[in-house]
Short mmCIF file of C-alpha atoms in Angstrom, two decimals:
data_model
loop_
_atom_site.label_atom_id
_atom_site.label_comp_id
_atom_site.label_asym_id
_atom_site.label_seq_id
_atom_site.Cartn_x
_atom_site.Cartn_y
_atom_site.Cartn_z
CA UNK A 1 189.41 56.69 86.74
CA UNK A 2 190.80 55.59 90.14
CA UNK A 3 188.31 53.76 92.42
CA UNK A 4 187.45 50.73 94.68
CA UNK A 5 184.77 48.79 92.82
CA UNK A 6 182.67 46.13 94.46
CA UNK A 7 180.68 43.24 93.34
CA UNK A 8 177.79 42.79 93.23
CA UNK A 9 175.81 44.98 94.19
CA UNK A 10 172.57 43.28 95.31
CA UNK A 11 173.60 39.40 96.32
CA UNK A 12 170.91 36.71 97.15
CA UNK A 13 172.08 33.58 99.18
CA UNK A 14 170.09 30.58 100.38
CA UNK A 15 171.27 29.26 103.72
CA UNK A 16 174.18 27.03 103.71
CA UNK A 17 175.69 28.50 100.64
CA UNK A 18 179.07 29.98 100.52
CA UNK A 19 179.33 33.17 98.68
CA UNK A 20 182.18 35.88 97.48
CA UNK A 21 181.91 39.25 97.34
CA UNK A 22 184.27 40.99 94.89
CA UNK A 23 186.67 43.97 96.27
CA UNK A 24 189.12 45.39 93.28
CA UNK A 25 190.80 48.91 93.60
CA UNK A 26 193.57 50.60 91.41
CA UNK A 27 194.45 53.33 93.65
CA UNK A 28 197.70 51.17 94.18
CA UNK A 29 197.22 50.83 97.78
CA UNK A 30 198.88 48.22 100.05
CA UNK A 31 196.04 48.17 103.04
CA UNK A 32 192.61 46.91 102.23
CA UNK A 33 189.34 46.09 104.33
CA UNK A 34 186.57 44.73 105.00
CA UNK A 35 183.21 45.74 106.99
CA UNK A 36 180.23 45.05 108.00
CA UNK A 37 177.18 47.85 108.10
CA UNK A 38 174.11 46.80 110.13
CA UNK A 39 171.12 49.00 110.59
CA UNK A 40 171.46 51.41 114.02
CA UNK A 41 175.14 50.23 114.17
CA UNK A 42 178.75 51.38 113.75
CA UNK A 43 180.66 49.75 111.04
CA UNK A 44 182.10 46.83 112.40
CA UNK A 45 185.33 45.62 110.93
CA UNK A 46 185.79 41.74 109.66
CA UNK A 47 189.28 41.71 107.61
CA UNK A 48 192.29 44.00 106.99
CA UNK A 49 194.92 43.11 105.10
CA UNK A 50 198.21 45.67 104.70
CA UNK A 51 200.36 43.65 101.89
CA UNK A 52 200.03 40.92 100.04
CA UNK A 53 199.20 37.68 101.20
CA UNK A 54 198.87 38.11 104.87
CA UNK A 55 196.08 39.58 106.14
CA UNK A 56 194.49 39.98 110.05
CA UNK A 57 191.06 39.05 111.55
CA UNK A 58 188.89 42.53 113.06
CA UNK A 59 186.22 42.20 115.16
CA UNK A 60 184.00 40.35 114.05
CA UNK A 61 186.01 37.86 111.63
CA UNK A 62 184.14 34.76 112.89
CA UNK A 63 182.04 32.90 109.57
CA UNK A 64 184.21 34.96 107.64
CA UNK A 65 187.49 34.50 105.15
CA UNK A 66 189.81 36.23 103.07
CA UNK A 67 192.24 35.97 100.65
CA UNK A 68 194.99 38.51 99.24
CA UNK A 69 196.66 36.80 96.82
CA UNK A 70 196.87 40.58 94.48
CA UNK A 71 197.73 43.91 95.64
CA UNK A 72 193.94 45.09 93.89
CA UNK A 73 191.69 42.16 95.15
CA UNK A 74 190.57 41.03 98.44
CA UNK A 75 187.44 38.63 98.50
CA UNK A 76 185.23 38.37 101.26
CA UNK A 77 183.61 34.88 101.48
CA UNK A 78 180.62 34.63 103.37
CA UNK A 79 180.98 31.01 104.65
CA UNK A 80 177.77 28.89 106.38
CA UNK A 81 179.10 29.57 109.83
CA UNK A 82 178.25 33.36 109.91
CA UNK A 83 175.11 32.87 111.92
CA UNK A 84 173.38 36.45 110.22
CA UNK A 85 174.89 37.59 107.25
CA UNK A 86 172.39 39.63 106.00
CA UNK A 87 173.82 42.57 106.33
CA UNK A 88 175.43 45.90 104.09
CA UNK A 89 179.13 45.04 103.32
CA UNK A 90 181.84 48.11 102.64
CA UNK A 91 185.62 47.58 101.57
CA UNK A 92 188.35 49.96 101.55
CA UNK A 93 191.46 51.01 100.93
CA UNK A 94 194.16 52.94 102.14
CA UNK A 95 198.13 53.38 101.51
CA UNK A 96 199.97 51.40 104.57
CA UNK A 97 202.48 53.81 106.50
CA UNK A 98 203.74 52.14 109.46
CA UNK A 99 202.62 54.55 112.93
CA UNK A 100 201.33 57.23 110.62
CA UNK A 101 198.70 59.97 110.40
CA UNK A 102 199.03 60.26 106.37
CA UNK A 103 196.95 56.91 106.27
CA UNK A 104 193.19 57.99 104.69
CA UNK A 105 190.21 55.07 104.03
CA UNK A 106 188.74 55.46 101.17
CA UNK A 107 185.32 53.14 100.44
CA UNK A 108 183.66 51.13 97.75
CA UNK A 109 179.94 51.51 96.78
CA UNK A 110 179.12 48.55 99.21
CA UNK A 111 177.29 45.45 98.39
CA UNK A 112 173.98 44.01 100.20
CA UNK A 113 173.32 40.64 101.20
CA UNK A 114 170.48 38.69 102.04
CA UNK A 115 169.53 35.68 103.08
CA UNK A 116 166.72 33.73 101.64
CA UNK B 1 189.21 49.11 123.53
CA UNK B 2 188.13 52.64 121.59
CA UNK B 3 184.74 53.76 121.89
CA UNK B 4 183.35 56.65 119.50
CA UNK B 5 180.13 58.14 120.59
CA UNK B 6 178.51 60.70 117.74
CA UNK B 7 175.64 63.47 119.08
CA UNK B 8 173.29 64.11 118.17
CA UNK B 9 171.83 60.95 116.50
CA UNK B 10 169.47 62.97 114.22
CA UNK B 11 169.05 66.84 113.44
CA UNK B 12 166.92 68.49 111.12
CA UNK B 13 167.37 72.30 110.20
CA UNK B 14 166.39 74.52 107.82
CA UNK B 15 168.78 75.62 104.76
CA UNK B 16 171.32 78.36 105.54
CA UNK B 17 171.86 77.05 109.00
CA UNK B 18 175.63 76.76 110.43
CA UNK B 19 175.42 73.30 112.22
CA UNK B 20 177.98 71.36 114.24
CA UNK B 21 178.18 67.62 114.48
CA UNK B 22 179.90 65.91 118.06
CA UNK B 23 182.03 63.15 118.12
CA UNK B 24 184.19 61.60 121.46
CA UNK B 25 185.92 59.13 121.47
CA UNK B 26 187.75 57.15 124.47
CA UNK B 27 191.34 56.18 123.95
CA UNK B 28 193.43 59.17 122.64
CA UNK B 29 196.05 56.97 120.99
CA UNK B 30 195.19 57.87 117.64
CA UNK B 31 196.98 58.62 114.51
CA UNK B 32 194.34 60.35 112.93
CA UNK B 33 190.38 60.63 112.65
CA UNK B 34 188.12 61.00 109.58
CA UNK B 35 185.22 62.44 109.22
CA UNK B 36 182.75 60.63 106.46
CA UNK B 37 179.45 61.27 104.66
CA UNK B 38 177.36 58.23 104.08
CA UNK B 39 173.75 58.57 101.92
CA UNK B 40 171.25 55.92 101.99
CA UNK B 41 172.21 53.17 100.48
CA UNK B 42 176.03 53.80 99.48
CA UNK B 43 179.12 53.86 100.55
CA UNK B 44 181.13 56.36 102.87
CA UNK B 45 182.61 59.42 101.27
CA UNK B 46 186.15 60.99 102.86
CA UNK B 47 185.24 64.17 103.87
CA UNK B 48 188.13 65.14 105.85
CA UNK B 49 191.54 63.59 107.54
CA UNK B 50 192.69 65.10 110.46
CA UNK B 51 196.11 64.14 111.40
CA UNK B 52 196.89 63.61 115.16
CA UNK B 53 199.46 66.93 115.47
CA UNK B 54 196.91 69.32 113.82
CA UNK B 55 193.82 70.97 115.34
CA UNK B 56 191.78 71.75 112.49
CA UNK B 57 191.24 70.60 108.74
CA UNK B 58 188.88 72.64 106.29
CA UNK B 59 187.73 71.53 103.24
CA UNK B 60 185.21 74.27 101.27
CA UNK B 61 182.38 74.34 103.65
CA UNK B 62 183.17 71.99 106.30
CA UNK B 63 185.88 72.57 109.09
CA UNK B 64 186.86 70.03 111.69
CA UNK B 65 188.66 70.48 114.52
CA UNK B 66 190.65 67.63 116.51
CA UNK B 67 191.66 67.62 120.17
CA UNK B 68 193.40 64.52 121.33
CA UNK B 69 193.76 65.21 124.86
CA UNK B 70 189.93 65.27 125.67
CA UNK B 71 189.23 62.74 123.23
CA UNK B 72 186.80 65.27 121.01
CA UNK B 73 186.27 66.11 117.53
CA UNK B 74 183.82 68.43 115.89
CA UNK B 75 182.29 69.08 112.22
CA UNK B 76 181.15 72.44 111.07
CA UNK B 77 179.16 72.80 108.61
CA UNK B 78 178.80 75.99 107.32
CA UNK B 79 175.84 77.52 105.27
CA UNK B 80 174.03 73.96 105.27
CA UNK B 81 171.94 73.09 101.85
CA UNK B 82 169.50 69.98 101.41
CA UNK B 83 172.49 68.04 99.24
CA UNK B 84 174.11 68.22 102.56
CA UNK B 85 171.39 65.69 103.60
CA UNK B 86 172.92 62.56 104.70
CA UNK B 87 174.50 60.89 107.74
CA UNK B 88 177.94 61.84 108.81
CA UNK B 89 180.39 59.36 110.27
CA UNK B 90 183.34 60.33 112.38
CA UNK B 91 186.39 57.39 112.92
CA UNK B 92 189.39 57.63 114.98
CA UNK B 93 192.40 55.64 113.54
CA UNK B 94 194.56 54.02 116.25
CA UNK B 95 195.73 49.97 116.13
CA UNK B 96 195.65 49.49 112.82
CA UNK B 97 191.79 50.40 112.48
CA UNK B 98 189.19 52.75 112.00
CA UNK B 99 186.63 52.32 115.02
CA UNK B 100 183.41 54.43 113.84
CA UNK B 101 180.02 55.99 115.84
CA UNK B 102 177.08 55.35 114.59
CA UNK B 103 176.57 58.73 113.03
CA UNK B 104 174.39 61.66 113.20
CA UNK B 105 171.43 61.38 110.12
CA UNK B 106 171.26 65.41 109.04
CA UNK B 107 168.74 66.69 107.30
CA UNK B 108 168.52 70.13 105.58
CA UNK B 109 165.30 71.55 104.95
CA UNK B 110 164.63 73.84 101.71
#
């Protein structure tokens, strides 16, 4: 059963804690991301990644890191420097064609964090 | 930088209704846009992909159409039923991103 699965899905955090939230998909896609859903607002992008062990900063990547060290994972750590992180967090997925239109997201179930 | 503006925000209607759902955006550079539904509390489901050559994509029900030049896109919804209760995200992809609106919240009354 093909998917992006995300962990967890309710996460607690007391300020000044680090924490890691859990991106894993076996669609065999090269591109993954990261964003952030706050109430009344667009999605907001923190993280992309399109291969293996590089990744970019979106638009909101400060307080933020990443790391892509397999072509199914890609962790989003929450550090202490993200000033609000309570917030809805979505990751997705999508094959990586170079300038093309073929390129379609496709979403986890989203996790939500809040902080204590 | 892109801009996507959805209208309208909210809309209520009664079952059976055809409905359409508005969505500009700013820089026409795009490769393609998606159209997503989002219920409360999940994640975003792909609903359509509209590549940048084509003007329309149906899918069942639904039917978007795409044009570049003026920077619009619209979702039809045909024959609208309460599970089609939810809030509908459009998303342009140009630069390596998806920029999204903020959505238009639909609901379908029985």
């Amino acid at each position: 059963d093909g998917g992006i699965t995300q962990s967890p899905k309710y996460l607690f955090r007391k300020e000044g804690q680090n924490v890691t939230l859990s991106c894993e998909q076996n669609l065999n896609h090269d591109a993954m991301y990261w964003y952030r859903q706050d109430p009344g607002q667009g999605l907001r992008l923190i993280y992309y990644s399109q291969i293996v062990n590089d990744f970019q900063k979106g638009d909101i990547a400060e307080g933020y890191s990443v790391s892509r060290e397999k072509k199914e994972s890609f962790p989003l750590t929450v550090t202490s420097a993200q000033k609000n992180p309570t917030a809805f967090y979505l990751c997705a997925s999508s094959t990586y064609i170079p300038a093309s239109s073929y390129n379609e997201q496709f979403f986890g179930p989203g996790t939500r964090l809040t902080v204590l | 930088k892109q801009e996507v503006t959805q209208i309208p925000a909210a809309l209520s209607v009664p079952e059976g209704e055809n409905l359409v759902l508005n969505c500009s955006f700013t820089d026409s550079a795009i490769y393609n846009l998606q159209w997503f539904r989002q219920d409360p509390g999940k994640g975003l489901t792909s609903l359509l992909l509209i590549q940048s050559s084509q003007r329309e994509q149906t899918s069942g029900r639904l039917n978007a159409s795409l044009d570049k030049s003026s920077g619009r896109s619209t979702l039809y919804i045909a024959a609208s039923q309460p599970g089609d209760s939810a809030t509908y995200l459009c998303a342009p992809f140009g630069s390596e991103k998806l920029v999204f609106g903020k959505g238009t919240k639909l609901t379908v009354n029985p």
